[in-house]
Coordinates of C-alpha atoms in Angstrom, one line a residue:
Chain A
X20 CA 0.0 0.0 0.0
X21 CA 1.2 3.5 -0.8
X22 CA 0.5 6.4 1.6
X23 CA 1.1 10.1 2.2
X24 CA 2.2 11.5 5.5
X25 CA 2.0 15.2 6.4
X26 CA 5.4 16.0 8.1
X27 CA 5.2 19.7 8.6
X28 CA 2.7 22.5 7.6
X29 CA 3.8 26.0 8.5
X30 CA 3.0 29.4 7.0
X31 CA 6.3 29.1 5.0
X32 CA 6.0 25.7 3.5
X33 CA 4.5 22.2 3.5
X34 CA 6.5 19.0 3.9
X35 CA 5.0 15.6 3.0
X36 CA 6.4 12.1 2.6
X37 CA 5.2 9.3 0.4
X38 CA 5.8 5.7 1.4
X39 CA 5.4 2.8 -1.0
X40 CA 5.4 2.6 -4.8
X41 CA 4.4 5.2 -7.3
X42 CA 3.3 2.6 -9.9
X43 CA -0.2 2.7 -11.4
X44 CA -1.8 1.2 -8.3
X45 CA 0.1 3.5 -5.9
X46 CA -0.8 6.6 -7.9
X47 CA -4.5 5.6 -7.6
X48 CA -4.0 5.3 -3.9
X49 CA -2.4 8.7 -3.1
X50 CA -3.2 11.1 -6.0
X51 CA -6.1 12.9 -4.3
X52 CA -4.4 12.9 -0.9
X53 CA -1.0 14.2 -2.1
X54 CA -2.7 16.9 -4.3
X55 CA -4.9 18.0 -1.4
X56 CA -1.9 18.3 1.0
X57 CA 0.2 20.3 -1.4
X58 CA -1.7 22.2 -4.0
X59 CA -4.6 23.1 -1.7
X60 CA -2.3 24.6 0.9
X61 CA -0.8 27.1 -1.6
X62 CA 2.6 27.0 0.1
X63 CA 5.9 25.9 -1.3
X64 CA 6.0 22.1 -0.8
X65 CA 8.7 19.5 -0.2
X66 CA 7.6 16.0 -1.4
X67 CA 9.9 13.4 0.2
X68 CA 10.2 10.2 -1.9
X69 CA 13.1 8.7 0.0
X70 CA 10.8 5.8 1.1
X71 CA 9.5 5.3 -2.4
X72 CA 11.2 2.3 -4.0
X73 CA 9.6 2.4 -7.4
X74 CA 8.2 5.1 -9.7
X75 CA 6.8 4.9 -13.3
X76 CA 5.6 7.5 -15.8
X77 CA 2.1 7.7 -14.1
X78 CA 3.8 8.7 -10.8
X79 CA 6.0 11.3 -12.6
X80 CA 2.8 12.6 -14.3
X81 CA 1.2 13.1 -10.9
X82 CA 4.2 15.1 -9.7
X83 CA 4.2 17.2 -12.8
X84 CA 0.4 17.9 -12.5
X85 CA 0.9 19.0 -8.9
X86 CA 3.9 21.2 -9.8
X87 CA 2.0 22.9 -12.6
X88 CA -1.0 23.6 -10.4
X89 CA 1.2 25.0 -7.7
X90 CA 3.0 27.2 -10.3
X91 CA -0.3 28.7 -11.2
X92 CA -0.6 29.8 -7.6
X93 CA 3.0 31.2 -7.7
X94 CA 4.5 28.6 -5.5
X95 CA 7.0 25.8 -6.2
X96 CA 7.6 22.2 -5.3
X97 CA 10.8 20.2 -4.8
X98 CA 11.3 16.5 -4.5
X99 CA 13.7 14.6 -2.3
X100 CA 14.6 11.2 -3.6
X101 CA 17.1 8.4 -3.2
X102 CA 19.3 7.0 -6.1
X103 CA 16.9 4.7 -8.0
X104 CA 13.9 7.1 -8.0
X105 CA 16.1 10.1 -8.6
X106 CA 17.7 8.5 -11.6
X107 CA 14.3 7.8 -13.1
X108 CA 13.1 11.4 -12.5
X109 CA 16.3 12.8 -14.0
X110 CA 15.8 10.7 -17.1
X111 CA 12.5 12.4 -17.9
X112 CA 13.9 16.0 -17.7
X113 CA 11.5 17.4 -15.1
X114 CA 14.2 19.5 -13.4
X115 CA 13.1 22.8 -14.9
X116 CA 9.7 22.3 -13.3
X117 CA 10.6 20.3 -10.2
X118 CA 14.1 20.4 -8.6
X119 CA 15.0 16.8 -7.5
X120 CA 17.5 16.8 -4.7
X121 CA 19.0 14.4 -2.1
X122 CA 18.1 16.1 1.2
X123 CA 15.2 18.0 2.8
X124 CA 17.6 21.0 3.4
X125 CA 18.5 21.1 -0.3
X126 CA 14.8 21.1 -1.1
X127 CA 14.1 24.0 1.2
X128 CA 17.0 25.9 -0.3
X129 CA 15.7 25.2 -3.8
X130 CA 12.3 26.6 -2.8
X131 CA 13.9 29.7 -1.2
X132 CA 12.5 29.0 2.3
X133 CA 15.7 27.7 4.0
Chain B
X4 CA 15.8 -26.2 -20.5
X5 CA 13.4 -24.1 -18.3
X6 CA 10.4 -22.8 -20.3
X7 CA 10.0 -19.0 -20.4
X8 CA 7.8 -17.5 -17.6
X9 CA 4.7 -15.9 -18.9
X10 CA 2.2 -13.3 -17.6
X11 CA -1.1 -12.1 -19.2
X12 CA -2.7 -8.7 -18.6
X13 CA -6.1 -7.3 -19.6
X14 CA -7.8 -4.0 -19.2
X15 CA -9.7 -5.1 -16.0
X16 CA -7.8 -4.3 -12.8
X17 CA -4.5 -3.8 -14.7
X18 CA -2.8 -1.7 -12.0
X19 CA -3.2 -4.5 -9.4
X20 CA -2.2 -7.2 -11.8
X21 CA 0.9 -5.2 -12.7
X22 CA 1.8 -4.8 -9.0
X23 CA 1.5 -8.6 -8.4
X24 CA 3.6 -9.3 -11.5
X25 CA 6.2 -6.7 -10.2
X26 CA 6.4 -8.6 -6.9
X27 CA 6.9 -11.9 -8.7
X28 CA 9.6 -10.4 -11.0
X29 CA 11.4 -9.0 -8.0
X30 CA 11.4 -12.5 -6.3
X31 CA 12.3 -14.5 -9.4
X32 CA 15.1 -12.1 -10.7
X33 CA 16.4 -11.8 -7.1
X34 CA 16.7 -15.6 -6.9
X35 CA 18.7 -15.6 -10.1
X36 CA 21.0 -13.0 -8.5
X37 CA 20.4 -10.4 -11.2
X38 CA 21.6 -6.9 -10.3
X39 CA 19.1 -4.6 -8.6
X40 CA 19.3 -2.2 -11.6
X41 CA 18.1 -5.0 -13.9
X42 CA 15.3 -6.0 -11.6
X43 CA 14.2 -2.3 -11.4
X44 CA 14.4 -2.0 -15.2
X45 CA 12.3 -5.2 -15.8
X46 CA 9.5 -3.9 -13.5
X47 CA 9.6 -0.4 -15.0
X48 CA 9.6 -1.6 -18.7
X49 CA 6.8 -4.1 -17.8
X50 CA 4.6 -1.4 -16.3
X51 CA 5.2 1.1 -19.2
X52 CA 4.7 -1.3 -22.1
X53 CA 1.6 -3.0 -20.6
X54 CA -0.2 0.2 -19.7
X55 CA 0.7 1.8 -23.1
X56 CA -0.7 -1.2 -25.0
X57 CA -3.9 -1.2 -22.9
X58 CA -4.5 2.5 -22.6
X59 CA -3.2 3.9 -25.9
X60 CA -3.2 0.9 -28.2
X61 CA -6.7 -0.4 -27.1
X62 CA -5.3 -3.9 -26.7
X63 CA -7.6 -6.5 -25.2
X64 CA -4.6 -8.4 -23.8
X65 CA -0.9 -8.1 -23.4
X66 CA 1.5 -11.0 -22.6
X67 CA 5.0 -10.8 -21.3
X68 CA 7.5 -13.6 -21.4
X69 CA 11.0 -13.8 -20.0
X70 CA 13.8 -16.4 -19.4
X71 CA 15.4 -15.3 -16.1
X72 CA 18.6 -17.3 -16.8
X73 CA 19.2 -15.6 -20.1
X74 CA 22.0 -12.9 -20.4
X75 CA 21.1 -10.2 -21.2
X76 CA 17.7 -10.4 -19.7
X77 CA 15.1 -10.1 -22.5
X78 CA 11.4 -9.2 -22.1
X79 CA 9.0 -10.2 -25.0
X80 CA 5.6 -8.5 -25.1
X81 CA 2.8 -9.4 -27.5
X82 CA -0.6 -7.6 -27.8
X83 CA -3.5 -7.2 -30.2
X84 CA -3.7 -3.4 -30.0
X85 CA -2.8 -0.7 -32.6
X86 CA 0.6 -1.0 -34.3
X87 CA 3.2 0.4 -31.9
X88 CA 6.9 0.6 -32.7
X89 CA 8.7 2.6 -29.9
X90 CA 11.7 3.1 -32.3
X91 CA 9.5 5.0 -34.8
X92 CA 8.3 7.4 -32.1
X93 CA 11.5 9.2 -31.2
X94 CA 9.8 12.6 -31.6
X95 CA 7.4 11.8 -28.7
X96 CA 10.4 11.5 -26.4
X97 CA 11.1 15.2 -26.8
X98 CA 9.0 18.3 -25.8
X99 CA 5.9 19.1 -27.8
X100 CA 4.9 22.6 -29.1
X101 CA 4.1 23.7 -25.5
X102 CA 7.6 22.7 -24.4
X103 CA 6.2 19.7 -22.4
X104 CA 6.9 15.9 -22.7
X105 CA 3.7 14.0 -22.8
X106 CA 3.0 11.1 -20.3
X107 CA 3.4 8.6 -23.2
X108 CA 6.6 10.4 -24.1
X109 CA 7.9 10.0 -20.5
X110 CA 7.1 6.3 -20.7
X111 CA 9.0 5.9 -23.9
X112 CA 12.0 7.8 -22.4
X113 CA 12.0 5.3 -19.5
X114 CA 11.7 2.3 -21.7
X115 CA 14.7 3.5 -23.8
X116 CA 16.7 4.4 -20.8
X117 CA 16.2 0.9 -19.3
X118 CA 17.0 -1.0 -22.4
X119 CA 20.0 -1.8 -24.6
X120 CA 17.9 -2.8 -27.6
X121 CA 14.3 -2.8 -28.8
X122 CA 12.8 -4.7 -31.8
X123 CA 9.3 -4.4 -33.0
X124 CA 7.5 -6.9 -35.3
X125 CA 3.9 -6.7 -36.5
X126 CA 2.3 -9.9 -37.6
X127 CA -1.3 -11.0 -37.9
X128 CA -2.7 -7.9 -36.2
X129 CA -0.4 -8.3 -33.2
X130 CA 2.6 -6.3 -31.9
X131 CA 5.6 -8.3 -30.8
X132 CA 8.2 -6.2 -28.8
X133 CA 11.5 -7.7 -27.8
X134 CA 13.4 -5.6 -25.3
X135 CA 16.9 -6.4 -24.0
X136 CA 17.4 -4.8 -20.7
X137 CA 20.4 -2.9 -19.3
X138 CA 22.8 -4.9 -17.0

């Protein structure tokens, strides 16, 4: 099962973590929840995927949709990911829209809220 | 000689069937001591090719076969959907007029990134894709 955990919600930013897999089944399980906890808050958001062991194009599409919605509200999103997932994200050239970094601190810096 | 392993997917409940197949792949390929990167590639290519055939190609079924002891690991897919040759769709792997890569384009990028060779054959209204994975 894939799940979303709200780690921190301040006036400056939102931090959430996803655990599980972002395959087709996993995206179906967390899409609404992840969108609700990031886009709906209209604050810069860190999405921590360090406990995600697998991501496919549907999962990347979900992140892109979230980032585009947030950009419309003038806020950004950054992703923290470990090597296998980071490699997949980098292959699909999403960096101009979503910085993909190794640590939460790097993500907050990328969003300008560190 | 061990016969190839075979999975069949249909439009009904495809995400859950794919997840079950992904778990089986992980176990089988792990038992054959294949590198983690190859296991990851097999699961990713399986997900992308099967969903593409069902969602974009309108296939009523997709099969996947593999022989875990073969080096390099080769996945063979067959489906009855619209003709689909990943090699002929290089343009989709780049940005469109709006500067974006489509979801299908991202899937193609991932399949190419995880493979060392792709062959497409169309016969009798069926696609046959042979994909050799990275080490």
